[in-house]
Short mmCIF file of C-alpha atoms and ligand atoms in Angstrom, two decimals:
data_model
loop_
_atom_site.label_atom_id
_atom_site.label_comp_id
_atom_site.label_asym_id
_atom_site.label_seq_id
_atom_site.Cartn_x
_atom_site.Cartn_y
_atom_site.Cartn_z
CA MET Z 9 21.06 11.78 52.15
CA LYS Z 10 18.89 8.84 53.15
CA VAL Z 11 15.92 10.31 51.26
CA GLU Z 12 18.00 10.78 48.08
CA ALA Z 13 19.24 7.17 48.22
CA ALA Z 14 15.69 5.93 48.65
CA THR Z 15 14.52 8.00 45.64
CA LEU Z 16 17.37 6.70 43.51
CA THR Z 17 16.59 3.11 44.51
CA ARG Z 18 12.94 3.67 43.60
CA LYS Z 19 13.89 5.13 40.21
CA VAL Z 20 16.30 2.30 39.40
CA GLY Z 21 13.66 -0.21 40.48
CA ALA Z 22 11.06 1.46 38.24
CA ALA Z 23 13.50 1.46 35.31
CA VAL Z 24 14.28 -2.25 35.79
CA VAL Z 25 10.58 -3.10 35.97
CA SER Z 26 9.85 -1.00 32.84
CA LEU Z 27 12.71 -2.61 30.92
CA GLY Z 28 11.54 -6.04 31.98
CA PHE Z 29 8.02 -5.18 30.89
CA LEU Z 30 9.25 -3.89 27.48
CA LYS Z 31 11.31 -7.03 27.00
CA VAL Z 32 8.33 -9.27 27.73
CA LEU Z 33 6.14 -7.14 25.45
CA ALA Z 34 8.69 -7.29 22.60
CA SER Z 35 9.03 -11.04 22.95
CA ARG Z 36 5.22 -11.45 22.98
CA ILE Z 37 4.90 -9.32 19.83
CA HIS Z 38 7.68 -11.31 18.16
CA GLU Z 39 6.03 -14.57 19.16
CA TRP Z 40 2.70 -13.35 17.79
CA PHE Z 41 4.29 -12.50 14.43
CA GLU Z 42 6.09 -15.84 14.37
CA THR Z 43 2.89 -17.83 14.95
CA PRO Z 44 1.25 -18.51 11.59
CA LYS Z 45 -2.33 -17.40 11.38
CA ARG Z 46 -3.74 -19.10 8.27
CA PRO Z 47 -2.76 -22.75 8.40
CA TYR Z 48 -3.84 -25.11 5.66
CA GLY Z 49 -7.01 -27.05 6.42
CA ASP Z 50 -10.20 -28.32 4.84
CA GLY Z 51 -11.65 -25.50 2.71
CA SER Z 52 -8.99 -23.01 3.86
CA VAL Z 53 -7.60 -22.24 0.38
CA GLY Z 54 -10.94 -21.40 -1.24
CA SER Z 55 -12.10 -19.30 1.69
CA ALA Z 56 -8.77 -17.45 2.03
CA TYR Z 57 -8.92 -16.46 -1.66
CA ASP Z 58 -12.62 -15.57 -1.30
CA ASP Z 59 -11.70 -13.20 1.54
CA TRP Z 60 -8.75 -11.67 -0.34
CA THR Z 61 -10.91 -11.18 -3.45
CA ARG Z 62 -13.73 -9.53 -1.47
CA GLU Z 63 -11.33 -7.27 0.43
CA GLY Z 64 -9.82 -6.00 -2.86
CA VAL Z 65 -6.42 -4.97 -1.45
CA LEU Z 66 -4.59 -7.70 -3.35
CA GLU Z 67 -6.20 -6.75 -6.67
CA HIS Z 68 -5.61 -3.06 -6.04
CA TYR Z 69 -1.87 -3.48 -5.54
CA TRP Z 70 -1.13 -6.65 -7.51
CA GLY Z 71 -3.57 -6.15 -10.36
CA GLU Z 72 -4.96 -9.17 -12.17
CA HIS Z 73 -2.01 -11.42 -11.31
CA ILE Z 74 -1.41 -13.18 -8.01
CA HIS Z 75 2.13 -14.23 -8.75
CA MET Z 76 5.66 -12.89 -8.82
CA GLY Z 77 6.91 -10.50 -11.49
CA SER Z 78 10.01 -10.77 -13.64
CA TYR Z 79 12.89 -8.29 -13.47
CA THR Z 80 15.97 -7.97 -15.66
CA PRO Z 81 19.34 -7.05 -14.12
CA MET Z 82 18.78 -3.52 -15.49
CA ASP Z 83 15.40 -3.28 -13.75
CA LYS Z 84 17.12 -4.26 -10.54
CA GLN Z 85 19.77 -1.59 -10.97
CA SER Z 86 17.20 1.12 -11.45
CA GLY Z 87 14.92 -0.03 -8.64
CA TYR Z 88 15.29 0.06 -4.88
CA ARG Z 89 18.46 -1.39 -3.47
CA LYS Z 90 18.70 -3.62 -0.47
CA LYS Z 91 20.68 -1.13 1.57
CA ASP Z 92 18.88 2.05 0.50
CA PRO Z 93 17.65 4.04 3.47
CA PHE Z 94 13.90 4.66 3.41
CA PHE Z 95 13.90 8.17 1.91
CA LEU Z 96 16.43 7.28 -0.77
CA ALA Z 97 14.34 4.25 -1.71
CA LEU Z 98 11.30 6.50 -1.83
CA PHE Z 99 13.16 9.02 -3.99
CA ARG Z 100 14.42 6.34 -6.37
CA ALA Z 101 10.96 4.86 -6.62
CA THR Z 102 9.37 8.21 -7.35
CA PHE Z 103 11.94 9.63 -9.72
CA GLY Z 104 13.91 6.57 -10.78
CA ARG Z 105 13.04 4.05 -13.44
CA LEU Z 106 11.83 1.26 -11.21
CA LYS Z 107 9.83 -1.19 -13.23
CA ASP Z 108 6.09 -1.01 -12.81
CA PHE Z 109 5.02 -3.68 -10.32
CA LYS Z 110 2.04 -4.89 -12.35
CA GLU Z 111 3.97 -4.72 -15.62
CA ALA Z 112 6.56 -7.08 -14.09
CA LYS Z 113 3.82 -9.70 -13.62
CA ILE Z 114 2.64 -9.36 -17.20
CA ASP Z 115 6.25 -9.78 -18.34
CA PHE Z 116 6.56 -12.88 -16.19
CA THR Z 117 3.46 -14.40 -17.79
CA ASN Z 118 4.73 -13.72 -21.31
CA GLU Z 119 8.14 -15.18 -20.46
CA MET Z 120 6.45 -18.28 -19.05
CA ILE Z 121 4.41 -18.66 -22.27
CA ASP Z 122 7.60 -18.38 -24.36
CA TRP Z 123 9.39 -20.86 -22.10
CA SER Z 124 6.52 -23.37 -22.38
CA ARG Z 125 7.35 -23.98 -26.08
CA ALA Z 126 3.60 -23.97 -26.90
CA THR Z 127 3.03 -22.61 -30.38
CA ALA Z 128 -0.63 -22.82 -31.30
CA PRO Z 129 -2.64 -24.54 -28.57
CA LYS Z 130 -6.38 -24.85 -29.15
CA LYS Z 131 -7.52 -25.89 -25.68
CA ILE Z 132 -5.76 -24.42 -22.67
CA LEU Z 133 -6.30 -25.23 -19.00
CA ASP Z 134 -5.12 -22.79 -16.32
CA VAL Z 135 -4.89 -24.80 -13.09
CA GLY Z 136 -5.42 -22.52 -10.06
CA CYS Z 137 -6.27 -19.46 -12.12
CA GLY Z 138 -6.77 -16.81 -9.41
CA ILE Z 139 -8.75 -13.93 -10.90
CA GLY Z 140 -7.63 -15.07 -14.32
CA GLY Z 141 -4.76 -12.70 -15.20
CA SER Z 142 -2.73 -15.42 -16.94
CA SER Z 143 -5.81 -16.99 -18.56
CA ARG Z 144 -6.70 -13.69 -20.20
CA ILE Z 145 -3.14 -13.14 -21.46
CA LEU Z 146 -3.20 -16.70 -22.86
CA ALA Z 147 -6.57 -15.97 -24.49
CA LYS Z 148 -5.12 -12.85 -26.12
CA ARG Z 149 -1.86 -14.50 -27.24
CA PHE Z 150 -3.77 -17.48 -28.65
CA PRO Z 151 -7.02 -15.97 -29.95
CA ASP Z 152 -8.01 -19.24 -31.68
CA ALA Z 153 -7.77 -21.14 -28.41
CA GLU Z 154 -10.44 -21.82 -25.80
CA VAL Z 155 -9.04 -21.11 -22.33
CA LEU Z 156 -10.53 -22.53 -19.14
CA GLY Z 157 -9.36 -21.40 -15.71
CA ILE Z 158 -10.15 -23.39 -12.57
CA THR Z 159 -9.90 -22.24 -8.95
CA LEU Z 160 -11.19 -23.31 -5.54
CA SER Z 161 -12.57 -19.84 -4.88
CA PRO Z 162 -16.06 -18.96 -6.16
CA GLN Z 163 -15.30 -15.26 -5.62
CA GLN Z 164 -12.22 -15.52 -7.84
CA ALA Z 165 -14.10 -17.38 -10.58
CA GLU Z 166 -16.80 -14.70 -10.59
CA ARG Z 167 -14.32 -11.81 -10.60
CA ALA Z 168 -12.25 -13.49 -13.35
CA GLY Z 169 -15.34 -13.84 -15.55
CA LYS Z 170 -16.28 -10.20 -14.96
CA LEU Z 171 -12.81 -8.97 -15.96
CA ALA Z 172 -12.87 -11.13 -19.12
CA LYS Z 173 -16.23 -9.62 -20.07
CA GLU Z 174 -14.96 -6.09 -19.43
CA GLN Z 175 -11.99 -6.84 -21.70
CA GLY Z 176 -14.29 -8.17 -24.44
CA LEU Z 177 -12.81 -11.68 -24.34
CA THR Z 178 -15.10 -14.46 -25.50
CA ASN Z 179 -12.60 -17.35 -25.58
CA VAL Z 180 -11.98 -17.65 -21.85
CA ARG Z 181 -14.14 -18.91 -18.99
CA PHE Z 182 -13.73 -19.84 -15.37
CA GLN Z 183 -15.02 -22.57 -13.13
CA VAL Z 184 -14.74 -23.70 -9.53
CA MET Z 185 -13.04 -27.09 -9.57
CA ASP Z 186 -10.48 -28.98 -7.51
CA ALA Z 187 -7.25 -29.54 -9.45
CA LEU Z 188 -6.79 -32.83 -7.61
CA ASN Z 189 -10.12 -34.20 -8.88
CA MET Z 190 -10.62 -32.69 -12.30
CA GLU Z 191 -13.80 -33.60 -14.13
CA PHE Z 192 -12.12 -33.73 -17.54
CA GLU Z 193 -11.54 -36.74 -19.75
CA ASP Z 194 -7.96 -37.91 -20.29
CA ASN Z 195 -6.08 -36.07 -23.11
CA THR Z 196 -8.40 -33.04 -23.21
CA PHE Z 197 -6.10 -29.98 -23.30
CA ASP Z 198 -3.16 -29.27 -25.56
CA MET Z 199 -1.70 -26.83 -23.08
CA VAL Z 200 -1.82 -27.17 -19.28
CA TRP Z 201 -0.66 -24.10 -17.36
CA ALA Z 202 -0.19 -23.75 -13.60
CA CYS Z 203 1.24 -20.62 -12.05
CA GLU Z 204 1.83 -20.63 -8.30
CA SER Z 205 -0.96 -23.05 -7.43
CA GLY Z 206 1.17 -26.10 -6.53
CA GLU Z 207 2.09 -24.42 -3.24
CA HIS Z 208 -1.45 -25.02 -1.98
CA MET Z 209 -1.77 -28.66 -3.08
CA PRO Z 210 -1.94 -31.18 -0.24
CA ASP Z 211 -0.90 -33.95 -2.67
CA LYS Z 212 1.78 -32.69 -5.09
CA LYS Z 213 2.15 -36.08 -6.78
CA ARG Z 214 -1.54 -36.22 -7.62
CA TYR Z 215 -1.41 -32.57 -8.78
CA VAL Z 216 1.27 -33.50 -11.33
CA GLU Z 217 -0.50 -36.73 -12.28
CA GLU Z 218 -3.86 -35.02 -12.82
CA MET Z 219 -2.31 -32.33 -15.02
CA SER Z 220 -0.46 -35.00 -17.03
CA ARG Z 221 -3.63 -37.05 -17.41
CA VAL Z 222 -5.73 -34.24 -18.91
CA LEU Z 223 -2.90 -33.06 -21.19
CA ALA Z 224 -3.34 -34.24 -24.80
CA PRO Z 225 -0.58 -36.10 -26.70
CA LYS Z 226 2.10 -33.65 -27.90
CA GLY Z 227 0.55 -31.00 -25.65
CA ASN Z 228 2.68 -28.69 -23.49
CA MET Z 229 2.66 -28.47 -19.72
CA VAL Z 230 4.23 -25.54 -17.92
CA VAL Z 231 4.31 -24.99 -14.17
CA ALA Z 232 5.71 -22.24 -11.94
CA THR Z 233 5.81 -22.88 -8.22
CA TRP Z 234 7.66 -22.01 -5.01
CA CYS Z 235 9.82 -24.89 -3.88
CA GLU Z 236 11.94 -25.57 -0.85
CA ARG Z 237 15.53 -26.70 -1.34
CA ASP Z 238 16.46 -30.36 -1.52
CA PRO Z 239 16.39 -31.93 1.95
CA VAL Z 240 20.13 -32.71 1.84
CA PRO Z 241 21.85 -31.39 3.91
CA ILE Z 242 19.18 -31.92 6.50
CA PHE Z 243 17.21 -28.77 7.45
CA THR Z 244 18.43 -26.99 10.57
CA ALA Z 245 15.96 -26.28 13.36
CA GLU Z 246 15.89 -22.63 12.30
CA GLU Z 247 15.19 -23.55 8.66
CA ARG Z 248 12.43 -25.93 9.73
CA LYS Z 249 10.86 -23.17 11.82
CA THR Z 250 10.98 -20.74 8.91
CA LEU Z 251 9.49 -23.30 6.52
CA ASN Z 252 6.71 -24.11 8.96
CA PHE Z 253 5.88 -20.41 9.12
CA LEU Z 254 5.95 -20.04 5.32
CA TYR Z 255 3.65 -23.03 4.93
CA ALA Z 256 1.09 -22.07 7.52
CA GLU Z 257 0.86 -18.30 7.14
CA TRP Z 258 -0.68 -18.41 3.66
CA THR Z 259 -2.53 -21.75 3.78
CA HIS Z 260 0.13 -23.95 2.22
CA PRO Z 261 0.17 -27.55 3.46
CA TYR Z 262 3.90 -27.91 2.65
CA PHE Z 263 6.39 -27.34 -0.18
CA ILE Z 264 8.65 -29.82 -1.95
CA SER Z 265 11.87 -29.42 -3.90
CA LEU Z 266 12.11 -28.82 -7.64
CA ASN Z 267 13.89 -32.16 -7.99
CA LYS Z 268 11.02 -33.91 -6.24
CA TYR Z 269 8.59 -32.30 -8.69
CA LYS Z 270 10.77 -33.52 -11.56
CA GLU Z 271 10.70 -37.02 -10.10
CA TYR Z 272 6.89 -36.87 -9.97
CA LEU Z 273 6.66 -35.57 -13.56
CA GLU Z 274 8.93 -38.33 -14.84
CA GLY Z 275 7.18 -40.85 -12.64
CA THR Z 276 3.91 -40.39 -14.53
CA GLU Z 277 5.60 -42.06 -17.53
CA LEU Z 278 3.25 -39.95 -19.66
CA LEU Z 279 5.67 -37.11 -20.32
CA GLU Z 280 8.86 -36.46 -22.26
CA GLU Z 281 11.26 -33.52 -22.54
CA VAL Z 282 10.81 -32.90 -18.82
CA ASP Z 283 12.82 -29.85 -17.97
CA THR Z 284 13.20 -27.65 -14.86
CA ALA Z 285 14.69 -24.21 -14.26
CA ASP Z 286 15.40 -21.96 -11.31
CA TRP Z 287 13.88 -18.49 -11.79
CA THR Z 288 14.68 -17.25 -8.29
CA GLU Z 289 16.93 -14.48 -9.54
CA GLN Z 290 14.55 -12.76 -11.93
CA THR Z 291 11.61 -13.01 -9.54
CA LEU Z 292 13.45 -12.06 -6.34
CA PRO Z 293 12.76 -8.28 -6.46
CA ALA Z 294 9.01 -8.99 -6.50
CA TRP Z 295 8.91 -9.87 -2.78
CA ARG Z 296 10.18 -6.51 -1.56
CA HIS Z 297 8.57 -4.64 -4.43
CA SER Z 298 5.22 -5.93 -3.05
CA VAL Z 299 5.96 -4.07 0.17
CA TRP Z 300 7.19 -0.92 -1.50
CA VAL Z 301 4.06 -0.46 -3.64
CA GLY Z 302 2.07 -0.26 -0.39
CA VAL Z 303 4.52 2.27 1.06
CA TRP Z 304 4.57 4.49 -2.02
CA SER Z 305 0.86 4.46 -2.44
CA PRO Z 306 -0.67 3.86 0.98
CA TRP Z 307 -4.10 5.40 0.41
CA TYR Z 308 -5.92 2.22 -0.44
CA TRP Z 309 -4.83 0.23 2.60
CA ILE Z 310 -5.36 3.29 4.81
CA LYS Z 311 -8.93 3.48 3.50
CA VAL Z 312 -9.44 -0.23 4.27
CA THR Z 313 -7.97 0.26 7.77
CA LEU Z 314 -10.33 3.17 8.43
CA ARG Z 315 -13.26 1.04 7.30
CA LYS Z 316 -12.29 -2.18 9.07
CA GLY Z 317 -10.35 -0.95 12.10
CA PRO Z 318 -6.80 -1.41 13.45
CA GLY Z 319 -7.01 -5.21 13.07
CA ALA Z 320 -6.76 -4.70 9.31
CA PHE Z 321 -3.59 -2.63 9.74
CA ILE Z 322 -2.02 -5.34 11.88
CA GLY Z 323 -2.98 -7.82 9.15
CA PHE Z 324 -1.08 -5.72 6.59
CA LEU Z 325 1.96 -5.68 8.88
CA ARG Z 326 1.82 -9.48 8.97
CA GLU Z 327 1.83 -9.58 5.15
CA VAL Z 328 4.94 -7.38 5.14
CA TYR Z 329 6.59 -9.66 7.70
CA THR Z 330 5.77 -12.73 5.58
CA LEU Z 331 6.91 -11.18 2.29
CA GLU Z 332 10.24 -10.31 3.91
CA LYS Z 333 10.60 -13.87 5.25
CA PHE Z 334 10.01 -15.24 1.74
CA HIS Z 335 12.54 -12.77 0.32
CA LYS Z 336 15.18 -13.84 2.84
CA SER Z 337 14.46 -17.53 2.28
CA MET Z 338 14.88 -17.09 -1.48
CA VAL Z 339 18.17 -15.25 -0.90
CA SER Z 340 19.50 -17.89 1.50
CA GLY Z 341 18.56 -20.73 -0.86
CA LEU Z 342 16.08 -22.26 1.58
CA MET Z 343 13.41 -21.54 -1.04
CA VAL Z 344 13.66 -21.65 -4.83
CA TYR Z 345 11.39 -20.28 -7.54
CA GLY Z 346 10.84 -23.42 -9.60
CA MET Z 347 9.82 -23.76 -13.24
CA MET Z 348 8.88 -26.98 -15.04
CA ARG Z 349 7.90 -27.85 -18.55
CA ALA Z 350 7.14 -31.08 -20.35
CA VAL Z 351 5.48 -32.53 -23.43
CA LYS Z 352 2.96 -35.37 -23.35
CA LYS Z 353 4.17 -38.47 -25.19
C1 SAM B 428 -1.32 -17.73 -5.74
S1 SAM B 428 -2.83 -17.96 -6.56
C2 SAM B 428 -2.28 -17.96 -8.24
C3 SAM B 428 -3.37 -17.50 -9.15
C4 SAM B 428 -3.04 -17.41 -10.62
N1 SAM B 428 -2.43 -18.61 -11.13
C5 SAM B 428 -2.16 -16.23 -10.91
O1 SAM B 428 -1.01 -16.49 -11.26
O2 SAM B 428 -2.62 -15.09 -10.79
C6 SAM B 428 -3.21 -19.67 -6.25
C7 SAM B 428 -4.46 -20.16 -6.93
O3 SAM B 428 -4.48 -21.59 -6.88
C8 SAM B 428 -5.80 -21.99 -6.62
N2 SAM B 428 -5.81 -23.34 -6.05
C9 SAM B 428 -5.16 -23.77 -4.96
N3 SAM B 428 -5.44 -25.07 -4.73
C10 SAM B 428 -6.27 -25.46 -5.72
C11 SAM B 428 -6.92 -26.68 -6.04
N4 SAM B 428 -6.76 -27.78 -5.29
N5 SAM B 428 -7.72 -26.71 -7.13
C12 SAM B 428 -7.89 -25.61 -7.90
N6 SAM B 428 -7.31 -24.43 -7.63
C13 SAM B 428 -6.51 -24.35 -6.57
C14 SAM B 428 -6.35 -20.95 -5.69
O4 SAM B 428 -7.75 -20.99 -5.66
C15 SAM B 428 -5.78 -19.69 -6.35
O5 SAM B 428 -6.63 -19.28 -7.36
#
């Protein structure tokens, strides 16, 4: 009897220790995920995009566009649903009519061009051009225009030029240049385009001022950027924590609200017809769609993991974690997909 009691005590003790260990392990893993790994710093944006361009995973899954796609309500109906269990989501994705992930980005770009109100620009500047997906669409839509894309990443500029050459485009080129210190004269471009580059700018006011400065009279400016909500009511501690993560995981110094951007645009006193719009709804599916494309077609990231080791796999898990945090923040209203357009006086 005594022996049995001793065994039972030992077993219970072992179970308690194991549970305690698992709890500590889970909390350490959670803490590790919650600690941002790519904070903004000197040179961090250019080198992060250099790394992503070299690695090739982003281009493989996202194509030529490093921005959100656009989805109609019908696309959303036919795609995955929030509450679909995994296999049903997989089934719907395989046999359903879910919009093509890359096609959604091309649609977004065309919708942004239409929304810009530009009709026949002759000189177009793409501020923060990535590997030039939007620049090339602009060059095709406006074949008489000269398009120039600028980025902080030499790898992106090189890749963008290569893709333009492969596509036989002669009216688009790319350059490494800081959007906050542009080497252009005032009033140079009759269209200034910026798609999801404002997030990385350490000085949003200067970003807006520089773009307004180089825009020619009667020229069109159009900007798409992730914004945080207005700071009233004051952010809760939980919201602040989430925002800090969203800033520092993908080398963003900070975000501002769409209203703050509007204030900056109007504050230049160079612009008229300043207009903003919230495109959160049509871009929302893109966050989770980014994850699903990797699930449906895992071979590329598996290949990269085999080449680079398990660290690469953990890196992909972090991207999934971050995409889901952005999705949730867009749903809760903590974040907003902001659009702006204006005309130079
Ligand atoms: C999310 S990507 C968007 C790329 C592209 N607009 C697209 O839609 O595919 C952000 C881009 O902004 C660029 N960027 C960030 N800060 C910049 C700066 N200060 N000057 C120039 N480009 C910048 C990055 O180099 C990168 O190409």
